[in-house]
Coordinates of C-alpha atoms and ligand atoms in Angstrom, one line a residue:
X13 CA 0.0 0.0 0.0
X14 CA 1.0 3.7 -0.1
X15 CA 1.7 3.3 3.6
X16 CA 4.4 0.7 3.0
X17 CA 7.3 3.1 3.6
X18 CA 6.4 4.9 6.8
X19 CA 9.3 5.9 9.0
X20 CA 10.0 4.2 12.4
X21 CA 8.3 5.9 15.4
X22 CA 8.8 5.8 19.1
X23 CA 6.7 3.0 20.7
X24 CA 5.6 5.2 23.6
X25 CA 3.4 7.4 21.3
X26 CA -0.3 6.9 21.6
X27 CA -1.6 6.2 18.1
X28 CA -5.0 7.9 17.4
X29 CA -5.0 6.8 13.7
X30 CA -2.6 4.5 12.0
X31 CA -3.2 5.5 8.3
X32 CA -2.7 8.4 8.1
X33 CA -0.4 8.3 11.1
X34 CA -1.6 10.5 13.9
X35 CA 0.0 10.1 17.3
X36 CA 0.7 12.0 20.5
X37 CA 2.9 11.4 23.5
X38 CA 1.7 10.7 27.0
X39 CA 0.9 14.0 28.7
X40 CA 3.5 13.6 31.4
X41 CA 6.2 13.6 28.6
X42 CA 5.3 17.1 27.6
X43 CA 6.4 18.7 30.9
X44 CA 9.6 16.8 31.4
X45 CA 11.5 19.3 29.1
X46 CA 10.9 22.8 27.7
X47 CA 12.1 21.6 24.3
X48 CA 10.0 18.6 23.2
X49 CA 12.3 15.8 21.9
X50 CA 11.5 15.0 18.2
X51 CA 10.5 11.4 19.1
X52 CA 7.8 12.7 21.5
X53 CA 6.6 15.5 19.2
X54 CA 3.0 14.9 18.0
X55 CA 2.7 13.7 14.5
X56 CA -0.3 14.9 12.4
X57 CA -0.7 13.7 8.9
X58 CA -3.4 13.5 6.2
X59 CA -1.7 10.9 4.0
X60 CA 1.3 8.7 3.7
X61 CA 4.7 10.2 4.5
X62 CA 6.5 11.3 1.3
X63 CA 10.0 10.1 0.6
X64 CA 12.4 12.5 -0.9
X65 CA 15.2 10.2 -2.0
X66 CA 17.5 12.5 -4.0
X67 CA 18.1 15.8 -2.3
X68 CA 20.1 17.2 -5.3
X69 CA 17.0 16.9 -7.4
X70 CA 14.7 18.5 -4.8
X71 CA 13.6 22.1 -5.3
X72 CA 10.9 24.6 -4.3
X73 CA 9.3 26.7 -7.0
X74 CA 8.1 30.2 -6.3
X75 CA 5.6 31.4 -8.8
X76 CA 2.2 33.2 -9.3
X77 CA 2.0 36.9 -9.0
X78 CA 5.8 37.5 -9.2
X79 CA 7.8 39.1 -12.0
X80 CA 10.3 36.3 -12.3
X81 CA 9.4 32.8 -11.0
X82 CA 12.3 30.8 -9.6
X83 CA 13.3 27.3 -8.5
X84 CA 15.3 27.1 -5.2
X85 CA 17.4 24.1 -4.5
X86 CA 18.3 23.1 -1.0
X87 CA 21.8 24.7 -1.6
X88 CA 20.0 28.0 -2.4
X89 CA 18.0 27.8 0.8
X90 CA 21.0 26.8 2.9
X91 CA 22.9 29.8 1.5
X92 CA 20.4 32.3 3.0
X93 CA 21.0 33.5 6.6
X94 CA 19.9 30.8 9.1
X95 CA 17.7 31.5 12.0
X96 CA 16.8 29.4 15.0
X97 CA 13.2 30.1 16.2
X98 CA 11.8 28.3 19.2
X99 CA 8.1 27.9 18.5
X100 CA 5.3 25.7 19.8
X101 CA 3.1 24.0 17.1
X102 CA -0.4 23.1 18.3
X103 CA -3.0 21.3 16.3
X104 CA -6.3 23.0 16.2
X105 CA -7.8 19.7 17.2
X106 CA -5.8 19.5 20.5
X107 CA -8.2 18.4 23.3
X108 CA -10.9 17.4 20.8
X109 CA -11.7 14.2 22.7
X110 CA -13.0 16.2 25.7
X111 CA -15.2 18.3 23.3
X112 CA -16.7 15.2 21.7
X113 CA -18.0 14.2 25.1
X114 CA -20.4 17.1 25.0
X115 CA -21.8 16.1 21.5
X116 CA -20.2 14.1 18.7
X117 CA -17.7 16.0 16.6
X118 CA -15.8 15.0 13.5
X119 CA -12.0 14.6 13.5
X120 CA -9.1 12.7 15.0
X121 CA -9.5 12.2 18.7
X122 CA -6.7 14.0 20.5
X123 CA -6.1 14.1 24.2
X124 CA -4.1 17.1 25.4
X125 CA -0.8 16.4 23.7
X126 CA -1.3 17.5 20.1
X127 CA 1.4 20.1 20.5
X128 CA 5.1 20.4 21.0
X129 CA 7.8 23.0 21.4
X130 CA 10.8 22.8 19.1
X131 CA 13.7 24.9 17.9
X132 CA 13.3 25.2 14.2
X133 CA 16.3 26.1 12.0
X134 CA 15.9 27.5 8.6
X135 CA 15.6 30.5 6.3
X136 CA 13.2 33.3 6.9
X137 CA 10.3 33.4 4.3
X138 CA 10.8 37.2 4.2
X139 CA 14.3 36.6 2.9
X140 CA 13.1 34.0 0.4
X141 CA 10.4 36.3 -1.0
X142 CA 13.0 39.0 -1.6
X143 CA 14.5 36.7 -4.2
X144 CA 11.4 37.0 -6.3
X145 CA 11.4 40.8 -5.8
X146 CA 8.9 41.1 -3.0
X147 CA 10.3 43.5 -0.4
X148 CA 10.0 43.1 3.4
X149 CA 6.8 44.3 5.0
X150 CA 4.6 44.2 1.9
X151 CA 0.9 43.8 2.1
X152 CA 0.4 43.7 -1.6
X153 CA 3.1 42.8 -4.2
X154 CA 3.6 44.9 -7.3
X155 CA 1.4 42.4 -9.3
X156 CA -1.4 42.5 -6.8
X157 CA -0.4 39.4 -4.7
X158 CA -1.8 39.4 -1.2
X159 CA -1.5 35.8 -0.1
X160 CA 1.3 33.2 0.0
X161 CA 0.2 29.7 -0.6
X162 CA 2.2 26.7 0.3
X163 CA 1.8 23.4 -1.6
X164 CA 3.1 20.1 -0.4
X165 CA 4.0 16.9 -2.2
X166 CA 1.8 14.6 0.0
X167 CA -1.4 12.9 -1.2
X168 CA -4.4 13.5 1.0
X169 CA -7.8 11.8 0.6
X170 CA -9.6 15.1 1.6
X171 CA -8.0 16.5 -1.6
X172 CA -8.9 13.4 -3.6
X173 CA -5.3 12.4 -3.8
X174 CA -4.0 15.9 -4.2
X175 CA -1.5 17.7 -2.1
X176 CA -1.9 19.5 1.3
X177 CA -2.1 23.3 1.0
X178 CA -2.5 26.4 3.1
X179 CA -1.8 30.1 2.8
X180 CA -0.9 33.0 5.0
X181 CA -1.3 36.8 4.3
X182 CA 1.7 38.3 2.4
X183 CA 2.0 40.9 5.2
X184 CA 2.9 38.1 7.7
X185 CA 5.1 36.3 5.2
X186 CA 7.2 39.3 4.5
X187 CA 7.5 40.5 8.1
X188 CA 10.9 39.4 9.4
X189 CA 9.5 39.8 13.0
X190 CA 6.8 37.3 12.2
X191 CA 9.6 34.6 12.1
X192 CA 7.9 32.5 9.4
X193 CA 10.5 29.9 8.5
X194 CA 11.3 27.5 5.7
X195 CA 12.8 25.0 8.2
X196 CA 15.3 22.2 7.5
X197 CA 16.2 21.6 11.1
X198 CA 14.3 20.6 14.2
X199 CA 16.1 20.7 17.6
X200 CA 19.5 21.0 15.8
X201 CA 19.0 17.8 13.8
X202 CA 18.0 17.4 10.1
X203 CA 14.2 17.6 9.9
X204 CA 13.0 14.0 9.8
X205 CA 10.4 12.6 7.4
X206 CA 7.5 12.7 9.8
X207 CA 8.0 16.4 10.4
X208 CA 8.5 17.4 6.7
X209 CA 11.9 16.4 5.4
X210 CA 13.6 18.1 3.6
X211 CA 11.7 21.4 4.1
X212 CA 8.6 22.6 5.9
X213 CA 7.0 25.9 6.7
X214 CA 6.8 27.0 10.3
X215 CA 4.2 29.7 11.0
X216 CA 4.6 30.7 14.6
X217 CA 1.5 31.7 16.6
X218 CA -1.2 30.2 14.4
X219 CA -2.8 26.7 14.3
X220 CA -0.5 23.9 13.2
X221 CA -2.5 23.4 10.0
X222 CA -0.7 26.4 8.3
X223 CA 2.8 25.0 8.8
X224 CA 2.9 22.9 5.6
X225 CA 5.3 20.0 5.6
X226 CA 7.2 18.6 2.6
X227 CA 7.1 21.9 0.8
X228 CA 6.9 21.6 -3.0
X229 CA 6.0 25.1 -4.2
X230 CA 5.0 28.6 -3.1
X231 CA 2.3 30.5 -5.0
X232 CA 1.8 34.3 -4.6
X233 CA -1.9 34.9 -5.2
X234 CA -4.6 37.6 -4.9
X235 CA -7.0 35.3 -3.0
X236 CA -6.3 33.1 0.0
X237 CA -5.8 29.4 -0.7
X238 CA -8.9 27.7 -2.1
X239 CA -7.8 24.2 -0.9
X240 CA -9.9 21.9 1.4
X241 CA -7.8 22.5 4.5
X242 CA -8.2 26.3 4.2
X243 CA -11.8 26.5 3.0
X244 CA -13.6 23.3 4.2
X245 CA -11.9 22.4 7.4
X246 CA -10.1 24.4 10.3
X247 CA -12.9 26.9 10.7
X248 CA -14.6 27.8 13.9
X249 CA -18.4 27.6 13.9
X250 CA -21.0 28.4 16.6
X251 CA -22.7 25.6 18.5
X252 CA -25.9 26.1 16.5
X253 CA -24.2 25.0 13.2
X254 CA -24.2 21.2 12.4
X255 CA -23.6 19.2 9.3
X256 CA -27.1 19.7 8.0
X257 CA -26.9 23.5 8.0
X258 CA -23.2 24.3 7.5
X259 CA -22.2 27.0 5.0
X260 CA -18.4 27.0 5.0
X261 CA -18.2 30.3 3.1
X262 CA -19.6 32.2 6.1
X263 CA -16.5 31.8 8.2
X264 CA -12.8 32.7 7.8
X265 CA -10.0 30.2 8.0
X266 CA -8.7 30.0 11.6
X267 CA -5.3 31.5 12.0
X268 CA -4.3 32.7 15.6
X269 CA -4.6 30.2 18.4
X270 CA -6.6 31.4 21.5
X271 CA -5.1 31.2 25.0
X272 CA -4.7 27.6 26.1
X273 CA -3.4 25.6 29.1
X274 CA -3.5 22.1 30.4
X275 CA -2.3 20.1 33.4
X276 CA 0.1 17.3 32.4
X277 CA 1.0 15.6 35.7
X278 CA -2.4 14.2 36.5
X279 CA -5.2 12.4 34.8
X280 CA -8.9 11.9 35.7
X281 CA -8.2 8.2 36.5
X282 CA -5.5 9.1 39.0
X283 CA -6.0 8.0 42.6
X284 CA -3.9 10.1 44.9
X285 CA -3.6 10.3 48.6
X286 CA -4.7 13.5 50.3
X287 CA -1.8 15.8 50.8
X288 CA 0.6 17.7 48.6
X289 CA 0.9 17.1 44.9
X290 CA 2.8 18.8 42.1
X291 CA 0.6 20.2 39.5
X292 CA 2.4 21.1 36.3
X293 CA 1.5 21.8 32.7
X294 CA 1.7 24.0 29.7
X295 CA 0.2 27.4 28.7
X296 CA 0.4 29.3 25.4
X297 CA -1.4 31.8 23.3
X298 CA -1.5 32.8 19.6
X299 CA -0.1 35.8 17.8
X300 CA 3.1 36.0 19.9
X301 CA 1.1 37.0 23.0
X302 CA 2.8 36.0 26.2
X303 CA 1.3 34.2 29.2
X304 CA 0.5 36.8 31.9
X305 CA -0.7 34.3 34.6
X306 CA -1.8 30.7 35.2
X307 CA -4.3 30.1 37.9
X308 CA -4.8 26.7 39.6
X309 CA -7.8 25.6 41.6
X310 CA -8.2 22.5 43.7
X311 CA -11.9 23.1 44.4
X312 CA -13.4 23.2 40.9
X313 CA -12.8 26.9 40.4
X314 CA -14.1 28.4 43.7
X315 CA -10.6 29.6 44.8
X316 CA -7.4 30.0 42.9
X317 CA -3.7 30.2 43.4
X318 CA -1.1 31.5 40.9
X319 CA 1.4 28.9 39.5
X320 CA 5.1 29.6 38.9
X321 CA 5.9 30.0 35.2
X322 CA 9.1 29.2 33.4
X323 CA 10.6 28.5 29.9
X324 CA 14.3 27.8 29.8
X325 CA 15.9 26.6 33.0
X326 CA 16.5 29.2 35.6
X327 CA 15.2 32.1 33.6
X328 CA 12.1 33.5 35.3
X329 CA 9.5 33.9 32.8
X330 CA 8.3 37.5 32.0
X331 CA 5.3 37.9 29.7
X332 CA 6.6 39.6 26.5
X333 CA 10.0 40.1 28.2
X334 CA 13.2 40.3 26.1
X335 CA 14.4 37.0 27.5
X336 CA 11.3 35.1 26.7
X337 CA 10.6 33.0 23.6
X338 CA 7.5 34.8 22.3
X339 CA 6.3 31.9 20.1
X340 CA 6.9 29.2 22.7
X341 CA 4.8 27.7 25.4
X342 CA 5.3 28.6 29.0
X343 CA 5.5 25.7 31.5
X344 CA 3.9 26.2 34.9
X345 CA 4.0 24.4 38.3
X346 CA 2.5 24.6 41.7
X347 CA 2.7 22.2 44.7
X348 CA -0.6 22.3 46.4
X349 CA -2.6 20.5 49.2
X350 CA -5.1 18.3 47.5
X351 CA -8.4 17.9 49.5
X352 CA -10.7 14.9 49.3
X353 CA -12.3 14.3 45.8
X354 CA -10.6 17.4 44.4
X355 CA -11.5 18.9 41.1
X356 CA -8.2 20.4 39.9
X357 CA -8.5 23.2 37.3
X358 CA -6.0 25.3 35.3
X359 CA -6.8 28.5 33.4
X360 CA -4.4 30.9 31.7
X361 CA -4.5 34.6 30.9
X362 CA -2.5 35.9 28.0
X363 CA -0.8 39.3 27.6
X364 CA -3.8 40.8 26.0
X365 CA -5.8 39.7 29.1
X366 CA -7.7 37.0 27.2
X367 CA -8.9 34.2 29.6
X368 CA -9.8 30.7 28.7
X369 CA -13.6 30.0 28.6
X370 CA -14.9 28.2 31.6
X371 CA -17.0 25.5 29.9
X372 CA -16.5 23.4 26.8
X373 CA -20.3 23.4 26.1
X374 CA -20.1 27.1 25.2
X375 CA -17.4 26.6 22.6
X376 CA -18.6 23.3 21.1
X377 CA -18.2 23.2 17.3
X378 CA -18.8 20.4 14.9
X379 CA -15.2 20.0 13.9
X380 CA -14.1 19.9 17.5
X381 CA -11.4 22.5 17.1
X382 CA -10.0 25.0 19.6
X383 CA -11.0 23.4 22.8
X384 CA -9.5 25.9 25.1
X385 CA -11.9 25.5 28.0
X386 CA -10.6 25.4 31.5
X387 CA -8.7 22.1 31.9
X388 CA -10.4 20.1 34.7
X389 CA -9.2 16.9 36.4
X390 CA -11.3 15.0 38.8
X391 CA -9.2 13.1 41.3
X392 CA -10.3 9.9 43.0
X393 CA -9.1 9.6 46.6
X394 CA -7.6 6.4 48.0
X395 CA -9.3 5.8 51.3
Ligands
MTE403 N1 1.5 19.5 5.9 C1 1.3 18.5 5.1 N2 2.0 18.5 3.9 N3 0.4 17.5 5.3 C2 -0.3 17.5 6.5 O1 -1.1 16.5 6.7 N4 -0.7 18.6 8.7 C3 -0.8 19.9 9.2 C4 0.5 20.6 9.3 N5 1.2 20.5 8.0 C5 -0.1 18.5 7.5 C6 0.9 19.5 7.1 C7 -1.4 19.9 10.6 S1 -3.1 19.8 10.7 C8 -0.6 20.1 11.7 S2 -1.3 20.2 13.2 C9 0.9 20.1 11.6 O2 1.3 20.0 10.2 C10 1.5 19.0 12.4 O3 2.9 19.0 12.3 P1 3.8 17.8 12.9 O4 3.3 16.5 12.3 O5 5.2 18.1 12.5 O6 3.6 17.9 14.4
MO404 MO1 -3.7 20.2 13.0

């Protein structure tokens, strides 16, 4: 089958679907390091993993509304200034399983680990676009281009065997501070096949779906991408919309991720003794917004205490501070007295003062995306 040449994967990953391969690590693995090891980074695919055998024959074409279309070899991309950007990728479907308990949703069932934090090495898209004559900080190119479309080489059933595609606004693509990369390294190693070898896009601060893997071509266009994953998927609908009354054209493709957090050291099934327990997890927001605060409750949200936040070891985290990685998650921890039959809750506040919604019911949507409701864990006590 077309899945005969899948790469090897770490046996500890929890497999949510085998073909295409969709898997996430156990939640406790997420908080054991600030940088997620490649083996434990979630894998989200819509088809078989492409195999680029001969790197010398690989190239990325840039065409569309440009004066002079070009083909870039890997050597051309390596020759551009290299940047290392630490950014968290999070699938829009992270925490979908909890949303599906309210009412059935369509999509891969993810627990809370459809995200990971990596240091991506590569060329900036803003430098690449200068090679086709589009200057930095352009909202419109001289030929009227307003969007940058990424086309992959994989074959997805949603596209009837065609490639995965996505687009971002030209303004973001040409802004050096937006840190959009064409990445060939992940955590200092050559990008592996699962994560997009030899080259992928990394768009920090937005849903993972826009970070196209196995990049084949870039197309400058007047309209946003018309592909399935931009127009017929990854859109946020209100709870009143279901499959019998959906009109995809009424909503914009989701870009920024809202503020999110989850507890990784405990699970609903856990039985713990009354007494002190370490509560740790991740918090992050979209658009480069920092994490202003993480509140923890052990009584279902009646009273709260603030957790300690950190990124790199020993550097106290300051929201939007010069030392912080603006595109990366913030880990948090608190050691608290756990009463009998506790309901432990985490909620984060971002640097724009956005707060996670209290209840998943209020943000239910038929595709089960963006479950950012307060993360709740009901503990069973041992008697
Ligand atoms: N790019 C291609 N070519 N094919 C895909 O299926 N999945 C997208 C995105 N880029 C996808 C893709 C989605 S939905 C997510 S969440 C991220 O890749 C996952 O990236 P990862 O597998 O490296 O974690
Ligand atoms: Mo995703």
